[in-house]
PDB file of C-alpha atoms in Angstrom:
ATOM      1  CA  MET A 108      -4.874 -17.861  21.413  1.00 60.00           C
ATOM      2  CA  LEU A 109      -3.907 -18.147  24.970  1.00 69.00           C
ATOM      3  CA  GLU A 110      -5.462 -20.974  27.167  1.00 74.00           C
ATOM      4  CA  ASP A 111      -7.105 -18.480  29.503  1.00 76.00           C
ATOM      5  CA  GLN A 112      -8.418 -16.481  26.601  1.00 79.00           C
ATOM      6  CA  LYS A 113      -9.638 -19.626  24.899  1.00 82.00           C
ATOM      7  CA  THR A 114     -11.684 -20.611  28.005  1.00 87.00           C
ATOM      8  CA  LYS A 115     -13.358 -17.173  28.159  1.00 87.00           C
ATOM      9  CA  VAL A 116     -14.225 -17.458  24.477  1.00 88.00           C
ATOM     10  CA  LYS A 117     -15.782 -20.866  24.994  1.00 89.00           C
ATOM     11  CA  ILE A 118     -17.927 -19.675  27.945  1.00 92.00           C
ATOM     12  CA  THR A 119     -19.070 -16.641  25.841  1.00 92.00           C
ATOM     13  CA  PHE A 120     -19.861 -19.033  22.953  1.00 92.00           C
ATOM     14  CA  LEU A 121     -22.135 -21.015  25.076  1.00 94.00           C
ATOM     15  CA  VAL A 122     -24.002 -17.906  26.208  1.00 94.00           C
ATOM     16  CA  ILE A 123     -24.253 -16.897  22.496  1.00 94.00           C
ATOM     17  CA  LEU A 124     -25.798 -20.234  21.644  1.00 95.00           C
ATOM     18  CA  VAL A 125     -28.544 -19.632  24.215  1.00 95.00           C
ATOM     19  CA  GLY A 126     -29.085 -16.185  22.717  1.00 94.00           C
ATOM     20  CA  ILE A 127     -29.256 -17.577  19.199  1.00 94.00           C
ATOM     21  CA  SER A 128     -31.796 -20.142  20.275  1.00 95.00           C
ATOM     22  CA  SER A 129     -33.920 -17.425  21.964  1.00 94.00           C
ATOM     23  CA  MET A 130     -33.789 -15.257  18.893  1.00 94.00           C
ATOM     24  CA  LEU A 131     -34.802 -18.160  16.549  1.00 94.00           C
ATOM     25  CA  ALA A 132     -37.701 -19.027  18.886  1.00 93.00           C
ATOM     26  CA  ALA A 133     -38.849 -15.328  18.781  1.00 92.00           C
ATOM     27  CA  VAL A 134     -38.667 -15.059  14.987  1.00 91.00           C
ATOM     28  CA  VAL A 135     -40.429 -18.240  14.051  1.00 90.00           C
ATOM     29  CA  THR A 136     -43.281 -18.136  16.641  1.00 89.00           C
ATOM     30  CA  ASP A 137     -46.314 -15.864  16.815  1.00 85.00           C
ATOM     31  CA  HIS A 138     -46.798 -15.204  20.554  1.00 86.00           C
ATOM     32  CA  TRP A 139     -45.303 -11.835  20.722  1.00 87.00           C
ATOM     33  CA  ALA A 140     -48.450 -10.140  21.911  1.00 85.00           C
ATOM     34  CA  VAL A 141     -51.942 -11.490  22.889  1.00 84.00           C
ATOM     35  CA  LEU A 142     -54.952  -9.247  22.103  1.00 81.00           C
ATOM     36  CA  SER A 143     -58.313  -9.378  23.711  1.00 80.00           C
ATOM     37  CA  PRO A 144     -61.702  -7.587  23.341  1.00 76.00           C
ATOM     38  CA  ARG A 145     -63.698  -6.610  26.355  1.00 72.00           C
ATOM     39  CA  VAL A 146     -66.238  -9.252  27.517  1.00 69.00           C
ATOM     40  CA  GLU A 147     -69.490  -7.711  28.598  1.00 66.00           C
ATOM     41  CA  GLN A 148     -71.436 -10.918  29.456  1.00 66.00           C
ATOM     42  CA  LEU A 149     -70.719 -14.559  30.139  1.00 66.00           C
ATOM     43  CA  ASN A 150     -71.823 -17.795  28.339  1.00 66.00           C
ATOM     44  CA  THR A 151     -70.953 -16.309  25.014  1.00 70.00           C
ATOM     45  CA  THR A 152     -68.043 -16.448  22.675  1.00 75.00           C
ATOM     46  CA  CYS A 153     -65.300 -13.843  22.158  1.00 76.00           C
ATOM     47  CA  GLU A 154     -62.416 -13.574  19.751  1.00 77.00           C
ATOM     48  CA  ALA A 155     -58.881 -13.256  21.071  1.00 79.00           C
ATOM     49  CA  ALA A 156     -55.724 -13.052  19.019  1.00 80.00           C
ATOM     50  CA  HIS A 157     -52.023 -13.461  19.155  1.00 82.00           C
ATOM     51  CA  PHE A 158     -49.451 -12.482  16.568  1.00 81.00           C
ATOM     52  CA  GLY A 159     -45.792 -12.355  15.719  1.00 83.00           C
ATOM     53  CA  LEU A 160     -43.573 -11.120  12.865  1.00 84.00           C
ATOM     54  CA  TRP A 161     -45.227 -13.165  10.153  1.00 81.00           C
ATOM     55  CA  ARG A 162     -48.802 -14.049  10.994  1.00 80.00           C
ATOM     56  CA  LEU A 163     -51.873 -13.337  13.175  1.00 79.00           C
ATOM     57  CA  CYS A 164     -53.910 -16.075  14.805  1.00 82.00           C
ATOM     58  CA  LYS A 165     -57.455 -15.520  15.987  1.00 82.00           C
ATOM     59  CA  LYS A 166     -59.119 -17.847  18.526  1.00 81.00           C
ATOM     60  CA  THR A 167     -62.876 -17.988  19.258  1.00 80.00           C
ATOM     61  CA  ILE A 168     -63.257 -18.822  22.927  1.00 76.00           C
ATOM     62  CA  PHE A 169     -66.472 -19.616  24.826  1.00 73.00           C
ATOM     63  CA  ILE A 170     -66.491 -17.683  28.047  1.00 69.00           C
ATOM     64  CA  VAL A 171     -68.146 -19.408  30.959  1.00 63.00           C
ATOM     65  CA  GLU A 172     -66.695 -17.446  33.988  1.00 62.00           C
ATOM     66  CA  GLU A 173     -65.089 -14.001  34.224  1.00 60.00           C
ATOM     67  CA  ASP A 174     -61.364 -13.688  33.951  1.00 57.00           C
ATOM     68  CA  PRO A 175     -60.092 -13.069  37.519  1.00 55.00           C
ATOM     69  CA  GLU A 176     -57.285 -10.832  36.131  1.00 56.00           C
ATOM     70  CA  GLY A 177     -59.688  -8.566  34.198  1.00 55.00           C
ATOM     71  CA  LYS A 178     -62.658  -8.416  31.779  1.00 52.00           C
ATOM     72  CA  GLY A 179     -60.736  -9.506  28.708  1.00 64.00           C
ATOM     73  CA  CYS A 180     -61.329 -12.579  26.489  1.00 73.00           C
ATOM     74  CA  GLY A 181     -59.179 -15.496  27.700  1.00 66.00           C
ATOM     75  CA  PRO A 182     -56.846 -16.668  28.818  1.00 68.00           C
ATOM     76  CA  ILE A 183     -55.666 -17.577  25.319  1.00 71.00           C
ATOM     77  CA  SER A 184     -54.746 -21.111  26.529  1.00 72.00           C
ATOM     78  CA  LEU A 185     -58.479 -21.976  26.767  1.00 71.00           C
ATOM     79  CA  PRO A 186     -59.865 -24.424  24.103  1.00 72.00           C
ATOM     80  CA  GLY A 187     -61.473 -22.821  21.061  1.00 72.00           C
ATOM     81  CA  VAL A 188     -61.487 -22.624  17.252  1.00 72.00           C
ATOM     82  CA  LYS A 189     -58.226 -21.206  15.956  1.00 76.00           C
ATOM     83  CA  ASN A 190     -57.647 -19.600  12.589  1.00 77.00           C
ATOM     84  CA  CYS A 191     -54.187 -18.312  11.420  1.00 77.00           C
ATOM     85  CA  SER A 192     -53.333 -16.227   8.445  1.00 74.00           C
ATOM     86  CA  TYR A 193     -50.100 -14.651   7.289  1.00 72.00           C
ATOM     87  CA  PHE A 194     -49.881 -10.865   6.798  1.00 66.00           C
ATOM     88  CA  LYS A 195     -50.587  -9.295   3.376  1.00 58.00           C
ATOM     89  CA  HIS A 196     -46.858  -8.669   2.585  1.00 48.00           C
ATOM     90  CA  PHE A 197     -46.561 -12.482   2.250  1.00 46.00           C
ATOM     91  CA  THR A 198     -50.114 -13.433   0.972  1.00 45.00           C
ATOM     92  CA  SER A 199     -52.998 -11.833  -0.826  1.00 47.00           C
ATOM     93  CA  GLY A 200     -56.728 -11.866  -0.521  1.00 47.00           C
ATOM     94  CA  GLU A 201     -59.499 -10.053   1.255  1.00 45.00           C
ATOM     95  CA  GLU A 202     -58.700 -11.476   4.674  1.00 47.00           C
ATOM     96  CA  ALA A 203     -55.213 -10.313   4.485  1.00 44.00           C
ATOM     97  CA  GLU A 204     -56.337  -6.821   3.596  1.00 45.00           C
ATOM     98  CA  VAL A 205     -58.264  -6.814   6.981  1.00 47.00           C
ATOM     99  CA  PHE A 206     -55.081  -7.756   8.674  1.00 48.00           C
ATOM    100  CA  GLU A 207     -53.221  -4.959   6.799  1.00 44.00           C
ATOM    101  CA  VAL A 208     -55.475  -2.465   8.568  1.00 47.00           C
ATOM    102  CA  LYS A 209     -55.457  -4.122  12.030  1.00 47.00           C
ATOM    103  CA  THR A 210     -51.798  -4.846  12.334  1.00 47.00           C
ATOM    104  CA  GLN A 211     -50.464  -1.606  10.626  1.00 56.00           C
ATOM    105  CA  LYS A 212     -48.534  -3.262   7.848  1.00 63.00           C
ATOM    106  CA  GLU A 213     -45.662  -0.893   7.796  1.00 71.00           C
ATOM    107  CA  TYR A 214     -44.833  -1.671  11.436  1.00 76.00           C
ATOM    108  CA  ASN A 215     -44.735  -5.428  10.826  1.00 75.00           C
ATOM    109  CA  ILE A 216     -42.718  -5.218   7.700  1.00 79.00           C
ATOM    110  CA  SER A 217     -40.153  -3.019   9.561  1.00 84.00           C
ATOM    111  CA  ALA A 218     -39.976  -5.447  12.420  1.00 86.00           C
ATOM    112  CA  ALA A 219     -39.620  -8.496  10.186  1.00 85.00           C
ATOM    113  CA  ALA A 220     -36.949  -6.786   8.101  1.00 88.00           C
ATOM    114  CA  ILE A 221     -34.857  -5.768  11.065  1.00 91.00           C
ATOM    115  CA  ALA A 222     -35.155  -9.337  12.475  1.00 91.00           C
ATOM    116  CA  ILE A 223     -33.856 -10.721   9.229  1.00 92.00           C
ATOM    117  CA  PHE A 224     -30.837  -8.259   9.545  1.00 93.00           C
ATOM    118  CA  SER A 225     -30.253  -9.673  13.087  1.00 93.00           C
ATOM    119  CA  LEU A 226     -30.197 -13.183  11.782  1.00 93.00           C
ATOM    120  CA  ALA A 227     -27.665 -12.212   9.132  1.00 94.00           C
ATOM    121  CA  PHE A 228     -25.388 -10.605  11.705  1.00 95.00           C
ATOM    122  CA  MET A 229     -25.726 -13.641  13.912  1.00 94.00           C
ATOM    123  CA  THR A 230     -24.643 -15.832  11.140  1.00 94.00           C
ATOM    124  CA  LEU A 231     -21.638 -13.719  10.269  1.00 95.00           C
ATOM    125  CA  GLY A 232     -20.694 -13.526  13.909  1.00 93.00           C
ATOM    126  CA  SER A 233     -20.966 -17.267  14.303  1.00 92.00           C
ATOM    127  CA  LEU A 234     -18.647 -17.904  11.290  1.00 93.00           C
ATOM    128  CA  CYS A 235     -16.041 -15.481  12.573  1.00 92.00           C
ATOM    129  CA  LEU A 236     -16.222 -16.902  16.085  1.00 91.00           C
ATOM    130  CA  LEU A 237     -15.755 -20.508  14.796  1.00 89.00           C
ATOM    131  CA  GLY A 238     -12.877 -19.300  12.584  1.00 88.00           C
ATOM    132  CA  ALA A 239     -11.206 -17.623  15.617  1.00 86.00           C
ATOM    133  CA  PHE A 240     -10.539 -21.062  17.181  1.00 83.00           C
ATOM    134  CA  GLY A 241      -8.165 -21.750  14.432  1.00 79.00           C
ATOM    135  CA  LYS A 242      -4.430 -21.212  15.000  1.00 78.00           C
ATOM    136  CA  GLY A 243      -3.311 -17.673  14.514  1.00 77.00           C
ATOM    137  CA  ARG A 244      -6.857 -16.295  13.884  1.00 80.00           C
ATOM    138  CA  ASP A 245      -7.447 -14.358  17.047  1.00 82.00           C
ATOM    139  CA  TYR A 246      -8.154 -11.347  15.024  1.00 85.00           C
ATOM    140  CA  LEU A 247     -11.533 -12.759  14.124  1.00 88.00           C
ATOM    141  CA  LEU A 248     -12.728 -12.300  17.666  1.00 89.00           C
ATOM    142  CA  ARG A 249     -13.189  -8.590  17.165  1.00 91.00           C
ATOM    143  CA  PRO A 250     -15.449  -8.740  14.092  1.00 92.00           C
ATOM    144  CA  ALA A 251     -17.454 -11.536  15.724  1.00 93.00           C
ATOM    145  CA  GLY A 252     -18.029  -9.405  18.757  1.00 93.00           C
ATOM    146  CA  MET A 253     -19.158  -6.531  16.513  1.00 94.00           C
ATOM    147  CA  PHE A 254     -21.508  -8.667  14.541  1.00 95.00           C
ATOM    148  CA  PHE A 255     -23.166 -10.155  17.690  1.00 95.00           C
ATOM    149  CA  ALA A 256     -23.503  -6.638  19.236  1.00 95.00           C
ATOM    150  CA  PHE A 257     -25.131  -5.385  16.070  1.00 95.00           C
ATOM    151  CA  ALA A 258     -27.451  -8.472  16.077  1.00 95.00           C
ATOM    152  CA  GLY A 259     -28.495  -7.534  19.620  1.00 94.00           C
ATOM    153  CA  LEU A 260     -29.136  -3.890  18.700  1.00 95.00           C
ATOM    154  CA  CYS A 261     -31.302  -5.083  15.703  1.00 94.00           C
ATOM    155  CA  ILE A 262     -33.337  -7.257  17.976  1.00 93.00           C
ATOM    156  CA  VAL A 263     -34.167  -4.542  20.460  1.00 93.00           C
ATOM    157  CA  ILE A 264     -35.091  -2.241  17.610  1.00 93.00           C
ATOM    158  CA  SER A 265     -37.492  -4.894  16.287  1.00 92.00           C
ATOM    159  CA  VAL A 266     -38.895  -5.336  19.783  1.00 91.00           C
ATOM    160  CA  GLU A 267     -39.496  -1.610  19.963  1.00 92.00           C
ATOM    161  CA  VAL A 268     -41.228  -1.544  16.569  1.00 89.00           C
ATOM    162  CA  MET A 269     -43.513  -4.376  17.635  1.00 87.00           C
ATOM    163  CA  ARG A 270     -44.415  -2.478  20.760  1.00 88.00           C
ATOM    164  CA  GLN A 271     -45.365   0.437  18.708  1.00 86.00           C
ATOM    165  CA  SER A 272     -47.479  -1.833  16.427  1.00 80.00           C
ATOM    166  CA  VAL A 273     -49.385  -3.238  19.371  1.00 82.00           C
ATOM    167  CA  LYS A 274     -49.974   0.216  20.806  1.00 82.00           C
ATOM    168  CA  ARG A 275     -51.303   1.483  17.451  1.00 80.00           C
ATOM    169  CA  MET A 276     -53.641  -1.571  17.114  1.00 75.00           C
ATOM    170  CA  ILE A 277     -55.059  -1.105  20.585  1.00 76.00           C
ATOM    171  CA  ASP A 278     -55.540   2.634  20.024  1.00 75.00           C
ATOM    172  CA  SER A 279     -57.179   2.232  16.602  1.00 70.00           C
ATOM    173  CA  ASP A 280     -60.968   2.491  16.300  1.00 67.00           C
ATOM    174  CA  GLU A 281     -60.872  -0.104  13.497  1.00 66.00           C
ATOM    175  CA  THR A 282     -60.001  -3.015  15.818  1.00 66.00           C
ATOM    176  CA  ILE A 283     -62.157  -4.781  18.538  1.00 66.00           C
ATOM    177  CA  TRP A 284     -59.160  -5.453  20.865  1.00 70.00           C
ATOM    178  CA  ILE A 285     -58.722  -3.139  23.813  1.00 74.00           C
ATOM    179  CA  GLU A 286     -56.521  -5.191  26.155  1.00 79.00           C
ATOM    180  CA  TYR A 287     -53.120  -6.795  25.447  1.00 82.00           C
ATOM    181  CA  TYR A 288     -50.115  -8.355  27.100  1.00 84.00           C
ATOM    182  CA  TYR A 289     -46.752  -9.445  25.734  1.00 88.00           C
ATOM    183  CA  SER A 290     -46.221 -13.120  25.707  1.00 88.00           C
ATOM    184  CA  TRP A 291     -43.273 -15.638  25.622  1.00 90.00           C
ATOM    185  CA  SER A 292     -42.032 -14.906  22.120  1.00 91.00           C
ATOM    186  CA  PHE A 293     -41.546 -11.315  23.113  1.00 92.00           C
ATOM    187  CA  ALA A 294     -39.640 -12.482  26.226  1.00 94.00           C
ATOM    188  CA  CYS A 295     -37.417 -14.660  24.030  1.00 94.00           C
ATOM    189  CA  ALA A 296     -36.584 -11.625  21.905  1.00 94.00           C
ATOM    190  CA  CYS A 297     -35.712  -9.519  24.920  1.00 94.00           C
ATOM    191  CA  ALA A 298     -33.574 -12.311  26.315  1.00 95.00           C
ATOM    192  CA  ALA A 299     -31.839 -12.701  22.962  1.00 94.00           C
ATOM    193  CA  PHE A 300     -30.986  -8.963  22.908  1.00 94.00           C
ATOM    194  CA  THR A 301     -29.441  -9.081  26.363  1.00 95.00           C
ATOM    195  CA  LEU A 302     -27.379 -12.303  25.780  1.00 95.00           C
ATOM    196  CA  LEU A 303     -26.095 -11.342  22.324  1.00 95.00           C
ATOM    197  CA  PHE A 304     -25.323  -7.711  22.940  1.00 95.00           C
ATOM    198  CA  LEU A 305     -23.421  -8.480  26.124  1.00 95.00           C
ATOM    199  CA  SER A 306     -21.687 -11.441  24.612  1.00 94.00           C
ATOM    200  CA  GLY A 307     -20.569  -9.227  21.664  1.00 94.00           C
ATOM    201  CA  LEU A 308     -19.137  -6.610  24.119  1.00 94.00           C
ATOM    202  CA  SER A 309     -17.329  -9.482  26.018  1.00 92.00           C
ATOM    203  CA  LEU A 310     -15.716 -10.712  22.814  1.00 91.00           C
ATOM    204  CA  LEU A 311     -14.582  -7.209  22.038  1.00 91.00           C
ATOM    205  CA  ILE A 312     -13.019  -6.933  25.479  1.00 91.00           C
ATOM    206  CA  ILE A 313     -11.423 -10.341  25.182  1.00 87.00           C
ATOM    207  CA  SER A 314      -9.889  -9.498  21.861  1.00 84.00           C
ATOM    208  CA  MET A 315      -8.186  -6.392  23.221  1.00 82.00           C
ATOM    209  CA  PRO A 316      -4.452  -6.525  23.838  1.00 72.00           C
ATOM    210  CA  GLN A 317      -3.560  -7.522  27.322  1.00 66.00           C
ATOM    211  CA  MET A 318      -2.299  -4.719  29.525  1.00 61.00           C
ATOM    212  CA  PRO A 319       0.825  -5.393  31.601  1.00 56.00           C
ATOM    213  CA  ARG A 320       0.157  -5.875  35.305  1.00 57.00           C
ATOM    214  CA  ASN A 321       3.321  -3.962  36.219  1.00 57.00           C
ATOM    215  CA  PRO A 322       4.078  -0.670  34.518  1.00 54.00           C
ATOM    216  CA  TRP A 323       7.718  -1.772  34.327  1.00 54.00           C
ATOM    217  CA  GLU A 324       7.012  -5.055  32.926  1.00 52.00           C
ATOM    218  CA  THR A 325       7.215  -3.870  29.402  1.00 53.00           C
ATOM    219  CA  CYS A 326      10.491  -2.166  29.968  1.00 51.00           C
ATOM    220  CA  MET A 327      11.983  -5.185  31.704  1.00 52.00           C
ATOM    221  CA  ASP A 328      11.021  -7.487  28.900  1.00 54.00           C
ATOM    222  CA  ALA A 329      12.464  -5.228  26.244  1.00 50.00           C
ATOM    223  CA  ASP A 330      15.771  -6.157  24.654  1.00 52.00           C
ATOM    224  CA  PRO A 331      18.672  -4.223  26.079  1.00 53.00           C
ATOM    225  CA  ASP A 332      20.205  -1.612  23.722  1.00 53.00           C
ATOM    226  CA  SER A 333      23.404  -2.769  22.196  1.00 45.00           C
ATOM    227  CA  ILE A 334      26.425  -0.857  23.613  1.00 44.00           C
ATOM    228  CA  ASP A 335      29.044   0.052  21.099  1.00 45.00           C
TER     229      ASP A 335
END
């Protein structure tokens, strides 16, 4: 690997590390979306919720004054009694059955499965990229770029599935939540998509053969034909 090419790969690798960190933060946390019921009166309790790929957390908040940004319950950062439960595809029980209806289980299973595929692509891409630093292993840059690009695509698909899940929960008559907003875990997933996908494309470009600056450069460097 040429020195200039190695420098570009190292910079891209640093960007990839940030993208991987963002993706891991999004996958393991449960602040993708915050759900809130409408608050009709003050000095009473309301139940807000936030959820991620694996569990939903409900929080009972005592409302003293109206939320200046709307009539919803919150903000979620207010003190209150918190209760978290995993979705039914990981646990069993009556409470989980309620979550199955409220979170539209098929959406969450799909989003979680796609996120796992993204993690697998990131792992393969990291192994190829680390191997590319070895002598004479430049060819590993191309599969590394493809794996990271695929990881980014999987992330954005998972994000879209979660968006549809939130929309379906809000539109459902079986839930009490009528307002929502996307939180920092969702932002981490979007950032991971941008960083990993663009980094994957960068690695693919870096791995391409260098084009000669001068059209005659290749001809001048060629060995002269032997003259009989």
